[in-house]
PDB file of N, CA and C in Angstrom:
ATOM      1  N   GLN A  19      20.817   8.900   8.673  1.00 89.00           N
ATOM      2  CA  GLN A  19      19.417   9.236   8.517  1.00 89.00           C
ATOM      3  C   GLN A  19      18.859   8.496   7.293  1.00 89.00           C
ATOM      4  N   VAL A  20      17.729   7.824   7.463  1.00 94.00           N
ATOM      5  CA  VAL A  20      17.099   7.087   6.386  1.00 94.00           C
ATOM      6  C   VAL A  20      16.073   7.972   5.697  1.00 94.00           C
ATOM      7  N   GLN A  21      16.058   7.945   4.389  1.00 96.00           N
ATOM      8  CA  GLN A  21      15.058   8.675   3.609  1.00 96.00           C
ATOM      9  C   GLN A  21      14.030   7.696   3.072  1.00 96.00           C
ATOM     10  N   LEU A  22      12.770   8.085   3.113  1.00 97.00           N
ATOM     11  CA  LEU A  22      11.681   7.290   2.559  1.00 97.00           C
ATOM     12  C   LEU A  22      11.011   8.106   1.460  1.00 97.00           C
ATOM     13  N   ALA A  23      11.050   7.594   0.249  1.00 96.00           N
ATOM     14  CA  ALA A  23      10.461   8.291  -0.901  1.00 96.00           C
ATOM     15  C   ALA A  23       9.153   7.606  -1.271  1.00 96.00           C
ATOM     16  N   GLU A  24       8.071   8.363  -1.180  1.00 97.00           N
ATOM     17  CA  GLU A  24       6.725   7.831  -1.411  1.00 97.00           C
ATOM     18  C   GLU A  24       6.218   8.243  -2.781  1.00 97.00           C
ATOM     19  N   PHE A  25       5.466   7.335  -3.404  1.00 96.00           N
ATOM     20  CA  PHE A  25       4.900   7.602  -4.718  1.00 96.00           C
ATOM     21  C   PHE A  25       3.501   7.003  -4.792  1.00 96.00           C
ATOM     22  N   GLY A  26       2.648   7.606  -5.615  1.00 95.00           N
ATOM     23  CA  GLY A  26       1.427   6.919  -5.999  1.00 95.00           C
ATOM     24  C   GLY A  26       0.118   7.455  -5.478  1.00 95.00           C
ATOM     25  N   GLY A  27       0.118   8.494  -4.689  1.00 94.00           N
ATOM     26  CA  GLY A  27      -1.163   9.020  -4.233  1.00 94.00           C
ATOM     27  C   GLY A  27      -1.919   9.684  -5.371  1.00 94.00           C
ATOM     28  N   GLY A  28      -3.151  10.082  -5.096  1.00 97.00           N
ATOM     29  CA  GLY A  28      -3.932  10.777  -6.107  1.00 97.00           C
ATOM     30  C   GLY A  28      -5.410  10.739  -5.818  1.00 97.00           C
ATOM     31  N   LEU A  29      -6.171  11.091  -6.846  1.00 98.00           N
ATOM     32  CA  LEU A  29      -7.627  11.145  -6.762  1.00 98.00           C
ATOM     33  C   LEU A  29      -8.211   9.996  -7.569  1.00 98.00           C
ATOM     34  N   VAL A  30      -9.142   9.284  -6.970  1.00 98.00           N
ATOM     35  CA  VAL A  30      -9.758   8.145  -7.640  1.00 98.00           C
ATOM     36  C   VAL A  30     -11.227   8.079  -7.240  1.00 98.00           C
ATOM     37  N   GLU A  31     -12.041   7.534  -8.108  1.00 98.00           N
ATOM     38  CA  GLU A  31     -13.442   7.354  -7.786  1.00 98.00           C
ATOM     39  C   GLU A  31     -13.631   6.133  -6.884  1.00 98.00           C
ATOM     40  N   ALA A  32     -14.684   6.154  -6.106  1.00 98.00           N
ATOM     41  CA  ALA A  32     -15.012   5.009  -5.260  1.00 98.00           C
ATOM     42  C   ALA A  32     -15.095   3.745  -6.118  1.00 98.00           C
ATOM     43  N   GLY A  33     -14.522   2.664  -5.584  1.00 98.00           N
ATOM     44  CA  GLY A  33     -14.472   1.415  -6.324  1.00 98.00           C
ATOM     45  C   GLY A  33     -13.220   1.237  -7.140  1.00 98.00           C
ATOM     46  N   GLY A  34     -12.450   2.298  -7.274  1.00 98.00           N
ATOM     47  CA  GLY A  34     -11.236   2.258  -8.061  1.00 98.00           C
ATOM     48  C   GLY A  34     -10.044   1.729  -7.281  1.00 98.00           C
ATOM     49  N   SER A  35      -8.869   1.790  -7.919  1.00 98.00           N
ATOM     50  CA  SER A  35      -7.642   1.255  -7.336  1.00 98.00           C
ATOM     51  C   SER A  35      -6.511   2.263  -7.440  1.00 98.00           C
ATOM     52  N   LEU A  36      -5.590   2.168  -6.500  1.00 98.00           N
ATOM     53  CA  LEU A  36      -4.345   2.919  -6.526  1.00 98.00           C
ATOM     54  C   LEU A  36      -3.259   2.035  -5.947  1.00 98.00           C
ATOM     55  N   GLN A  37      -2.018   2.285  -6.361  1.00 98.00           N
ATOM     56  CA  GLN A  37      -0.900   1.610  -5.739  1.00 98.00           C
ATOM     57  C   GLN A  37       0.062   2.651  -5.194  1.00 98.00           C
ATOM     58  N   LEU A  38       0.399   2.516  -3.908  1.00 98.00           N
ATOM     59  CA  LEU A  38       1.412   3.346  -3.289  1.00 98.00           C
ATOM     60  C   LEU A  38       2.721   2.566  -3.237  1.00 98.00           C
ATOM     61  N   SER A  39       3.828   3.271  -3.366  1.00 98.00           N
ATOM     62  CA  SER A  39       5.129   2.643  -3.170  1.00 98.00           C
ATOM     63  C   SER A  39       6.002   3.545  -2.320  1.00 98.00           C
ATOM     64  N   CYS A  40       6.934   2.933  -1.634  1.00 98.00           N
ATOM     65  CA  CYS A  40       7.833   3.659  -0.743  1.00 98.00           C
ATOM     66  C   CYS A  40       9.200   3.001  -0.845  1.00 98.00           C
ATOM     67  N   ALA A  41      10.182   3.778  -1.245  1.00 97.00           N
ATOM     68  CA  ALA A  41      11.540   3.282  -1.371  1.00 97.00           C
ATOM     69  C   ALA A  41      12.389   3.841  -0.236  1.00 97.00           C
ATOM     70  N   ALA A  42      13.011   2.952   0.520  1.00 96.00           N
ATOM     71  CA  ALA A  42      13.873   3.357   1.628  1.00 96.00           C
ATOM     72  C   ALA A  42      15.311   3.465   1.146  1.00 96.00           C
ATOM     73  N   SER A  43      16.046   4.388   1.747  1.00 96.00           N
ATOM     74  CA  SER A  43      17.455   4.553   1.372  1.00 96.00           C
ATOM     75  C   SER A  43      18.345   3.524   2.061  1.00 96.00           C
ATOM     76  N   ARG A  44      17.738   2.675   2.904  1.00 91.00           N
ATOM     77  CA  ARG A  44      18.471   1.594   3.559  1.00 91.00           C
ATOM     78  C   ARG A  44      17.768   0.274   3.298  1.00 91.00           C
ATOM     79  N   GLY A  45      18.583  -0.737   3.091  1.00 86.00           N
ATOM     80  CA  GLY A  45      18.041  -2.083   2.992  1.00 86.00           C
ATOM     81  C   GLY A  45      19.003  -3.053   3.647  1.00 86.00           C
ATOM     82  N   PRO A  46      18.611  -4.273   3.920  1.00 90.00           N
ATOM     83  CA  PRO A  46      17.250  -4.783   3.727  1.00 90.00           C
ATOM     84  C   PRO A  46      16.290  -4.238   4.777  1.00 90.00           C
ATOM     85  N   LEU A  47      15.017  -4.362   4.481  1.00 91.00           N
ATOM     86  CA  LEU A  47      13.986  -3.861   5.358  1.00 91.00           C
ATOM     87  C   LEU A  47      13.810  -4.752   6.579  1.00 91.00           C
ATOM     88  N   SER A  48      13.354  -4.155   7.670  1.00 93.00           N
ATOM     89  CA  SER A  48      13.022  -4.908   8.874  1.00 93.00           C
ATOM     90  C   SER A  48      11.500  -4.934   9.047  1.00 93.00           C
ATOM     91  N   ILE A  49      10.939  -3.794   9.384  1.00 96.00           N
ATOM     92  CA  ILE A  49       9.484  -3.627   9.421  1.00 96.00           C
ATOM     93  C   ILE A  49       9.175  -2.359   8.634  1.00 96.00           C
ATOM     94  N   ILE A  50       8.275  -2.470   7.690  1.00 97.00           N
ATOM     95  CA  ILE A  50       7.901  -1.293   6.918  1.00 97.00           C
ATOM     96  C   ILE A  50       6.418  -1.352   6.640  1.00 97.00           C
ATOM     97  N   GLY A  51       5.795  -0.194   6.620  1.00 97.00           N
ATOM     98  CA  GLY A  51       4.361  -0.205   6.397  1.00 97.00           C
ATOM     99  C   GLY A  51       3.815   1.160   6.091  1.00 97.00           C
ATOM    100  N   TRP A  52       2.488   1.234   6.099  1.00 98.00           N
ATOM    101  CA  TRP A  52       1.770   2.458   5.789  1.00 98.00           C
ATOM    102  C   TRP A  52       0.801   2.795   6.915  1.00 98.00           C
ATOM    103  N   TYR A  53       0.781   4.045   7.285  1.00 98.00           N
ATOM    104  CA  TYR A  53      -0.189   4.607   8.194  1.00 98.00           C
ATOM    105  C   TYR A  53      -0.979   5.666   7.428  1.00 98.00           C
ATOM    106  N   ARG A  54      -2.128   6.028   7.953  1.00 98.00           N
ATOM    107  CA  ARG A  54      -2.893   7.111   7.344  1.00 98.00           C
ATOM    108  C   ARG A  54      -3.501   8.001   8.403  1.00 98.00           C
ATOM    109  N   GLN A  55      -3.744   9.236   8.000  1.00 98.00           N
ATOM    110  CA  GLN A  55      -4.340  10.202   8.914  1.00 98.00           C
ATOM    111  C   GLN A  55      -5.325  11.072   8.143  1.00 98.00           C
ATOM    112  N   ALA A  56      -6.574  10.995   8.550  1.00 96.00           N
ATOM    113  CA  ALA A  56      -7.608  11.842   7.971  1.00 96.00           C
ATOM    114  C   ALA A  56      -7.752  13.090   8.833  1.00 96.00           C
ATOM    115  N   PRO A  57      -8.264  14.174   8.276  1.00 92.00           N
ATOM    116  CA  PRO A  57      -8.421  15.410   9.058  1.00 92.00           C
ATOM    117  C   PRO A  57      -9.222  15.165  10.330  1.00 92.00           C
ATOM    118  N   GLY A  58      -8.700  15.638  11.456  1.00 95.00           N
ATOM    119  CA  GLY A  58      -9.396  15.517  12.728  1.00 95.00           C
ATOM    120  C   GLY A  58      -9.315  14.145  13.364  1.00 95.00           C
ATOM    121  N   ARG A  59      -8.533  13.247  12.767  1.00 96.00           N
ATOM    122  CA  ARG A  59      -8.436  11.894  13.304  1.00 96.00           C
ATOM    123  C   ARG A  59      -6.982  11.564  13.616  1.00 96.00           C
ATOM    124  N   GLN A  60      -6.791  10.546  14.446  1.00 97.00           N
ATOM    125  CA  GLN A  60      -5.442  10.109  14.785  1.00 97.00           C
ATOM    126  C   GLN A  60      -4.849   9.294  13.641  1.00 97.00           C
ATOM    127  N   ARG A  61      -3.533   9.313  13.577  1.00 97.00           N
ATOM    128  CA  ARG A  61      -2.855   8.479  12.607  1.00 97.00           C
ATOM    129  C   ARG A  61      -3.066   7.015  12.988  1.00 97.00           C
ATOM    130  N   GLU A  62      -3.350   6.183  11.983  1.00 98.00           N
ATOM    131  CA  GLU A  62      -3.631   4.786  12.252  1.00 98.00           C
ATOM    132  C   GLU A  62      -2.857   3.888  11.297  1.00 98.00           C
ATOM    133  N   LEU A  63      -2.549   2.690  11.784  1.00 98.00           N
ATOM    134  CA  LEU A  63      -1.877   1.707  10.942  1.00 98.00           C
ATOM    135  C   LEU A  63      -2.841   1.225   9.858  1.00 98.00           C
ATOM    136  N   VAL A  64      -2.349   1.186   8.627  1.00 98.00           N
ATOM    137  CA  VAL A  64      -3.098   0.584   7.521  1.00 98.00           C
ATOM    138  C   VAL A  64      -2.628  -0.847   7.323  1.00 98.00           C
ATOM    139  N   ALA A  65      -1.316  -1.004   7.142  1.00 98.00           N
ATOM    140  CA  ALA A  65      -0.737  -2.331   6.950  1.00 98.00           C
ATOM    141  C   ALA A  65       0.762  -2.237   7.135  1.00 98.00           C
ATOM    142  N   ASP A  66       1.343  -3.320   7.626  1.00 98.00           N
ATOM    143  CA  ASP A  66       2.803  -3.394   7.643  1.00 98.00           C
ATOM    144  C   ASP A  66       3.247  -4.813   7.330  1.00 98.00           C
ATOM    145  N   ILE A  67       4.533  -4.912   7.018  1.00 97.00           N
ATOM    146  CA  ILE A  67       5.113  -6.199   6.632  1.00 97.00           C
ATOM    147  C   ILE A  67       6.504  -6.299   7.244  1.00 97.00           C
ATOM    148  N   ARG A  68       6.817  -7.496   7.749  1.00 95.00           N
ATOM    149  CA  ARG A  68       8.085  -7.725   8.412  1.00 95.00           C
ATOM    150  C   ARG A  68       9.002  -8.566   7.544  1.00 95.00           C
ATOM    151  N   ARG A  69      10.294  -8.470   7.826  1.00 92.00           N
ATOM    152  CA  ARG A  69      11.241  -9.361   7.177  1.00 92.00           C
ATOM    153  C   ARG A  69      10.772 -10.781   7.437  1.00 92.00           C
ATOM    154  N   GLY A  70      10.698 -11.565   6.412  1.00 89.00           N
ATOM    155  CA  GLY A  70      10.137 -12.903   6.543  1.00 89.00           C
ATOM    156  C   GLY A  70       8.737 -12.988   5.956  1.00 89.00           C
ATOM    157  N   GLY A  71       8.079 -11.827   5.828  1.00 93.00           N
ATOM    158  CA  GLY A  71       6.826 -11.781   5.098  1.00 93.00           C
ATOM    159  C   GLY A  71       5.549 -11.690   5.896  1.00 93.00           C
ATOM    160  N   SER A  72       5.625 -11.721   7.231  1.00 97.00           N
ATOM    161  CA  SER A  72       4.377 -11.633   7.981  1.00 97.00           C
ATOM    162  C   SER A  72       3.790 -10.235   7.851  1.00 97.00           C
ATOM    163  N   THR A  73       2.472 -10.173   7.781  1.00 98.00           N
ATOM    164  CA  THR A  73       1.779  -8.910   7.537  1.00 98.00           C
ATOM    165  C   THR A  73       0.726  -8.639   8.608  1.00 98.00           C
ATOM    166  N   THR A  74       0.406  -7.374   8.761  1.00 98.00           N
ATOM    167  CA  THR A  74      -0.676  -6.926   9.627  1.00 98.00           C
ATOM    168  C   THR A  74      -1.514  -5.940   8.841  1.00 98.00           C
ATOM    169  N   TYR A  75      -2.834  -6.057   8.942  1.00 98.00           N
ATOM    170  CA  TYR A  75      -3.753  -5.150   8.263  1.00 98.00           C
ATOM    171  C   TYR A  75      -4.768  -4.595   9.245  1.00 98.00           C
ATOM    172  N   ALA A  76      -5.150  -3.348   9.048  1.00 98.00           N
ATOM    173  CA  ALA A  76      -6.299  -2.816   9.761  1.00 98.00           C
ATOM    174  C   ALA A  76      -7.545  -3.560   9.304  1.00 98.00           C
ATOM    175  N   ASN A  77      -8.478  -3.767  10.215  1.00 98.00           N
ATOM    176  CA  ASN A  77      -9.704  -4.494   9.857  1.00 98.00           C
ATOM    177  C   ASN A  77     -10.440  -3.812   8.700  1.00 98.00           C
ATOM    178  N   SER A  78     -10.357  -2.507   8.649  1.00 98.00           N
ATOM    179  CA  SER A  78     -11.114  -1.757   7.648  1.00 98.00           C
ATOM    180  C   SER A  78     -10.596  -1.951   6.224  1.00 98.00           C
ATOM    181  N   VAL A  79      -9.387  -2.491   6.081  1.00 98.00           N
ATOM    182  CA  VAL A  79      -8.825  -2.654   4.740  1.00 98.00           C
ATOM    183  C   VAL A  79      -8.599  -4.109   4.368  1.00 98.00           C
ATOM    184  N   LYS A  80      -8.829  -5.030   5.287  1.00 98.00           N
ATOM    185  CA  LYS A  80      -8.611  -6.443   4.992  1.00 98.00           C
ATOM    186  C   LYS A  80      -9.468  -6.880   3.807  1.00 98.00           C
ATOM    187  N   GLY A  81      -8.834  -7.603   2.895  1.00 98.00           N
ATOM    188  CA  GLY A  81      -9.544  -8.065   1.718  1.00 98.00           C
ATOM    189  C   GLY A  81      -9.560  -7.069   0.573  1.00 98.00           C
ATOM    190  N   ARG A  82      -9.150  -5.832   0.842  1.00 98.00           N
ATOM    191  CA  ARG A  82      -9.122  -4.804  -0.215  1.00 98.00           C
ATOM    192  C   ARG A  82      -7.701  -4.325  -0.504  1.00 98.00           C
ATOM    193  N   PHE A  83      -6.856  -4.256   0.520  1.00 98.00           N
ATOM    194  CA  PHE A  83      -5.489  -3.765   0.371  1.00 98.00           C
ATOM    195  C   PHE A  83      -4.520  -4.931   0.518  1.00 98.00           C
ATOM    196  N   THR A  84      -3.401  -4.846  -0.211  1.00 98.00           N
ATOM    197  CA  THR A  84      -2.356  -5.852  -0.117  1.00 98.00           C
ATOM    198  C   THR A  84      -1.004  -5.161  -0.032  1.00 98.00           C
ATOM    199  N   ILE A  85      -0.203  -5.546   0.969  1.00 98.00           N
ATOM    200  CA  ILE A  85       1.127  -4.980   1.139  1.00 98.00           C
ATOM    201  C   ILE A  85       2.154  -6.020   0.739  1.00 98.00           C
ATOM    202  N   THR A  86       3.137  -5.596  -0.038  1.00 97.00           N
ATOM    203  CA  THR A  86       4.223  -6.475  -0.488  1.00 97.00           C
ATOM    204  C   THR A  86       5.524  -5.685  -0.496  1.00 97.00           C
ATOM    205  N   THR A  87       6.622  -6.405  -0.608  1.00 95.00           N
ATOM    206  CA  THR A  87       7.923  -5.752  -0.772  1.00 95.00           C
ATOM    207  C   THR A  87       8.665  -6.414  -1.922  1.00 95.00           C
ATOM    208  N   ASP A  88       9.755  -5.773  -2.325  1.00 91.00           N
ATOM    209  CA  ASP A  88      10.631  -6.369  -3.331  1.00 91.00           C
ATOM    210  C   ASP A  88      11.781  -7.108  -2.661  1.00 91.00           C
ATOM    211  N   ASN A  89      11.666  -7.319  -1.351  1.00 83.00           N
ATOM    212  CA  ASN A  89      12.681  -7.998  -0.536  1.00 83.00           C
ATOM    213  C   ASN A  89      14.015  -7.256  -0.533  1.00 83.00           C
ATOM    214  N   ALA A  90      13.986  -6.003  -0.890  1.00 86.00           N
ATOM    215  CA  ALA A  90      15.202  -5.184  -0.860  1.00 86.00           C
ATOM    216  C   ALA A  90      14.925  -3.923  -0.042  1.00 86.00           C
ATOM    217  N   ASN A  91      14.387  -2.907  -0.680  1.00 93.00           N
ATOM    218  CA  ASN A  91      14.169  -1.666   0.047  1.00 93.00           C
ATOM    219  C   ASN A  91      12.877  -0.950  -0.319  1.00 93.00           C
ATOM    220  N   THR A  92      11.960  -1.611  -1.007  1.00 96.00           N
ATOM    221  CA  THR A  92      10.743  -0.951  -1.463  1.00 96.00           C
ATOM    222  C   THR A  92       9.515  -1.721  -1.008  1.00 96.00           C
ATOM    223  N   VAL A  93       8.524  -0.985  -0.545  1.00 97.00           N
ATOM    224  CA  VAL A  93       7.248  -1.570  -0.137  1.00 97.00           C
ATOM    225  C   VAL A  93       6.149  -1.015  -1.034  1.00 97.00           C
ATOM    226  N   PHE A  94       5.172  -1.869  -1.335  1.00 98.00           N
ATOM    227  CA  PHE A  94       4.049  -1.494  -2.185  1.00 98.00           C
ATOM    228  C   PHE A  94       2.753  -1.721  -1.420  1.00 98.00           C
ATOM    229  N   LEU A  95       1.802  -0.841  -1.622  1.00 98.00           N
ATOM    230  CA  LEU A  95       0.467  -1.027  -1.061  1.00 98.00           C
ATOM    231  C   LEU A  95      -0.530  -0.941  -2.211  1.00 98.00           C
ATOM    232  N   GLN A  96      -1.075  -2.083  -2.577  1.00 98.00           N
ATOM    233  CA  GLN A  96      -2.095  -2.132  -3.613  1.00 98.00           C
ATOM    234  C   GLN A  96      -3.446  -1.929  -2.942  1.00 98.00           C
ATOM    235  N   MET A  97      -4.150  -0.892  -3.355  1.00 98.00           N
ATOM    236  CA  MET A  97      -5.433  -0.554  -2.742  1.00 98.00           C
ATOM    237  C   MET A  97      -6.530  -0.718  -3.780  1.00 98.00           C
ATOM    238  N   ASN A  98      -7.404  -1.681  -3.532  1.00 98.00           N
ATOM    239  CA  ASN A  98      -8.519  -1.959  -4.437  1.00 98.00           C
ATOM    240  C   ASN A  98      -9.843  -1.650  -3.755  1.00 98.00           C
ATOM    241  N   ARG A  99     -10.873  -1.510  -4.559  1.00 98.00           N
ATOM    242  CA  ARG A  99     -12.235  -1.239  -4.053  1.00 98.00           C
ATOM    243  C   ARG A  99     -12.200  -0.090  -3.041  1.00 98.00           C
ATOM    244  N   LEU A 100     -11.567   0.976  -3.433  1.00 98.00           N
ATOM    245  CA  LEU A 100     -11.413   2.118  -2.534  1.00 98.00           C
ATOM    246  C   LEU A 100     -12.760   2.742  -2.194  1.00 98.00           C
ATOM    247  N   LYS A 101     -12.834   3.248  -0.964  1.00 98.00           N
ATOM    248  CA  LYS A 101     -14.047   3.864  -0.441  1.00 98.00           C
ATOM    249  C   LYS A 101     -13.744   5.313  -0.061  1.00 98.00           C
ATOM    250  N   PRO A 102     -14.750   6.169  -0.028  1.00 97.00           N
ATOM    251  CA  PRO A 102     -14.511   7.552   0.401  1.00 97.00           C
ATOM    252  C   PRO A 102     -13.855   7.630   1.784  1.00 97.00           C
ATOM    253  N   GLU A 103     -14.166   6.693   2.658  1.00 97.00           N
ATOM    254  CA  GLU A 103     -13.558   6.714   4.001  1.00 97.00           C
ATOM    255  C   GLU A 103     -12.078   6.334   3.995  1.00 97.00           C
ATOM    256  N   ASP A 104     -11.546   5.928   2.865  1.00 98.00           N
ATOM    257  CA  ASP A 104     -10.111   5.697   2.749  1.00 98.00           C
ATOM    258  C   ASP A 104      -9.347   6.995   2.484  1.00 98.00           C
ATOM    259  N   THR A 105     -10.067   8.065   2.262  1.00 98.00           N
ATOM    260  CA  THR A 105      -9.430   9.361   2.008  1.00 98.00           C
ATOM    261  C   THR A 105      -8.604   9.788   3.215  1.00 98.00           C
ATOM    262  N   ALA A 106      -7.330  10.062   2.983  1.00 98.00           N
ATOM    263  CA  ALA A 106      -6.412  10.443   4.055  1.00 98.00           C
ATOM    264  C   ALA A 106      -5.045  10.749   3.459  1.00 98.00           C
ATOM    265  N   ALA A 107      -4.183  11.294   4.293  1.00 98.00           N
ATOM    266  CA  ALA A 107      -2.762  11.345   3.960  1.00 98.00           C
ATOM    267  C   ALA A 107      -2.146  10.031   4.405  1.00 98.00           C
ATOM    268  N   TYR A 108      -1.414   9.400   3.506  1.00 98.00           N
ATOM    269  CA  TYR A 108      -0.800   8.103   3.784  1.00 98.00           C
ATOM    270  C   TYR A 108       0.699   8.301   3.989  1.00 98.00           C
ATOM    271  N   TYR A 109       1.197   7.718   5.071  1.00 98.00           N
ATOM    272  CA  TYR A 109       2.604   7.890   5.448  1.00 98.00           C
ATOM    273  C   TYR A 109       3.315   6.543   5.483  1.00 98.00           C
ATOM    274  N   CYS A 110       4.454   6.497   4.863  1.00 98.00           N
ATOM    275  CA  CYS A 110       5.312   5.319   4.939  1.00 98.00           C
ATOM    276  C   CYS A 110       6.098   5.361   6.258  1.00 98.00           C
ATOM    277  N   ASN A 111       6.229   4.211   6.887  1.00 98.00           N
ATOM    278  CA  ASN A 111       6.966   4.107   8.145  1.00 98.00           C
ATOM    279  C   ASN A 111       7.900   2.911   8.064  1.00 98.00           C
ATOM    280  N   ALA A 112       9.153   3.110   8.460  1.00 97.00           N
ATOM    281  CA  ALA A 112      10.128   2.022   8.453  1.00 97.00           C
ATOM    282  C   ALA A 112      10.858   1.987   9.789  1.00 97.00           C
ATOM    283  N   ARG A 113      11.081   0.784  10.284  1.00 96.00           N
ATOM    284  CA  ARG A 113      11.736   0.621  11.575  1.00 96.00           C
ATOM    285  C   ARG A 113      12.833  -0.427  11.484  1.00 96.00           C
ATOM    286  N   TRP A 114      13.944  -0.092  12.149  1.00 94.00           N
ATOM    287  CA  TRP A 114      15.014  -1.051  12.381  1.00 94.00           C
ATOM    288  C   TRP A 114      15.337  -0.971  13.865  1.00 94.00           C
ATOM    289  N   GLY A 115      14.865  -1.931  14.655  1.00 93.00           N
ATOM    290  CA  GLY A 115      15.051  -1.873  16.096  1.00 93.00           C
ATOM    291  C   GLY A 115      14.416  -0.604  16.652  1.00 93.00           C
ATOM    292  N   PRO A 116      15.194   0.192  17.415  1.00 95.00           N
ATOM    293  CA  PRO A 116      14.642   1.415  17.998  1.00 95.00           C
ATOM    294  C   PRO A 116      14.543   2.581  17.012  1.00 95.00           C
ATOM    295  N   GLU A 117      15.127   2.420  15.837  1.00 95.00           N
ATOM    296  CA  GLU A 117      15.082   3.485  14.837  1.00 95.00           C
ATOM    297  C   GLU A 117      13.730   3.471  14.131  1.00 95.00           C
ATOM    298  N   ASN A 118      13.139   4.649  14.011  1.00 96.00           N
ATOM    299  CA  ASN A 118      11.789   4.774  13.460  1.00 96.00           C
ATOM    300  C   ASN A 118      11.774   5.966  12.510  1.00 96.00           C
ATOM    301  N   TYR A 119      11.398   5.739  11.254  1.00 97.00           N
ATOM    302  CA  TYR A 119      11.436   6.786  10.239  1.00 97.00           C
ATOM    303  C   TYR A 119      10.084   6.916   9.550  1.00 97.00           C
ATOM    304  N   TRP A 120       9.777   8.180   9.168  1.00 97.00           N
ATOM    305  CA  TRP A 120       8.521   8.478   8.481  1.00 97.00           C
ATOM    306  C   TRP A 120       8.799   9.167   7.154  1.00 97.00           C
ATOM    307  N   GLY A 121       7.947   8.872   6.176  1.00 97.00           N
ATOM    308  CA  GLY A 121       7.963   9.629   4.944  1.00 97.00           C
ATOM    309  C   GLY A 121       7.179  10.922   5.108  1.00 97.00           C
ATOM    310  N   GLN A 122       7.168  11.716   4.043  1.00 96.00           N
ATOM    311  CA  GLN A 122       6.506  13.023   4.085  1.00 96.00           C
ATOM    312  C   GLN A 122       4.994  12.914   3.922  1.00 96.00           C
ATOM    313  N   GLY A 123       4.526  11.797   3.411  1.00 97.00           N
ATOM    314  CA  GLY A 123       3.094  11.608   3.230  1.00 97.00           C
ATOM    315  C   GLY A 123       2.658  11.840   1.793  1.00 97.00           C
ATOM    316  N   THR A 124       1.656  11.091   1.374  1.00 97.00           N
ATOM    317  CA  THR A 124       1.068  11.267   0.055  1.00 97.00           C
ATOM    318  C   THR A 124      -0.459  11.211   0.207  1.00 97.00           C
ATOM    319  N   GLN A 125      -1.138  12.117  -0.462  1.00 98.00           N
ATOM    320  CA  GLN A 125      -2.586  12.230  -0.290  1.00 98.00           C
ATOM    321  C   GLN A 125      -3.317  11.237  -1.188  1.00 98.00           C
ATOM    322  N   VAL A 126      -4.282  10.560  -0.593  1.00 98.00           N
ATOM    323  CA  VAL A 126      -5.209   9.707  -1.337  1.00 98.00           C
ATOM    324  C   VAL A 126      -6.609  10.260  -1.108  1.00 98.00           C
ATOM    325  N   THR A 127      -7.285  10.585  -2.191  1.00 98.00           N
ATOM    326  CA  THR A 127      -8.639  11.114  -2.115  1.00 98.00           C
ATOM    327  C   THR A 127      -9.554  10.234  -2.955  1.00 98.00           C
ATOM    328  N   VAL A 128     -10.612   9.733  -2.315  1.00 98.00           N
ATOM    329  CA  VAL A 128     -11.566   8.863  -2.994  1.00 98.00           C
ATOM    330  C   VAL A 128     -12.898   9.599  -3.072  1.00 98.00           C
ATOM    331  N   SER A 129     -13.335   9.856  -4.282  1.00 97.00           N
ATOM    332  CA  SER A 129     -14.592  10.585  -4.472  1.00 97.00           C
ATOM    333  C   SER A 129     -15.762   9.603  -4.527  1.00 97.00           C
ATOM    334  N   SER A 130     -16.901  10.073  -4.033  1.00 93.00           N
ATOM    335  CA  SER A 130     -18.093   9.207  -4.025  1.00 93.00           C
ATOM    336  C   SER A 130     -18.923   9.390  -5.272  1.00 93.00           C
TER     337      SER A 130
END
């Protein structure tokens, strides 16, 4: 069983920045990323990164969020120019083939 330890959520004013990190108990990483879920909405992909460095971003965060890894077992999500609509619980997700793991979630709240 893989454990994902998430860090970095919190409360920030609109226009501010936060960095999320997620450390996996297994490395090297294959595909790892962040999803978010706001109340009453479906969980959605924010960004992910694959071994080799290719990335995917939701259109709503392109140009504001950046996903990186330490090429070992940790992923970072730098979130800049945050908006109130970014408020959600953010979940780390890691996959190795058919294996799919989720973190417990960390809350990000952006005040207007």
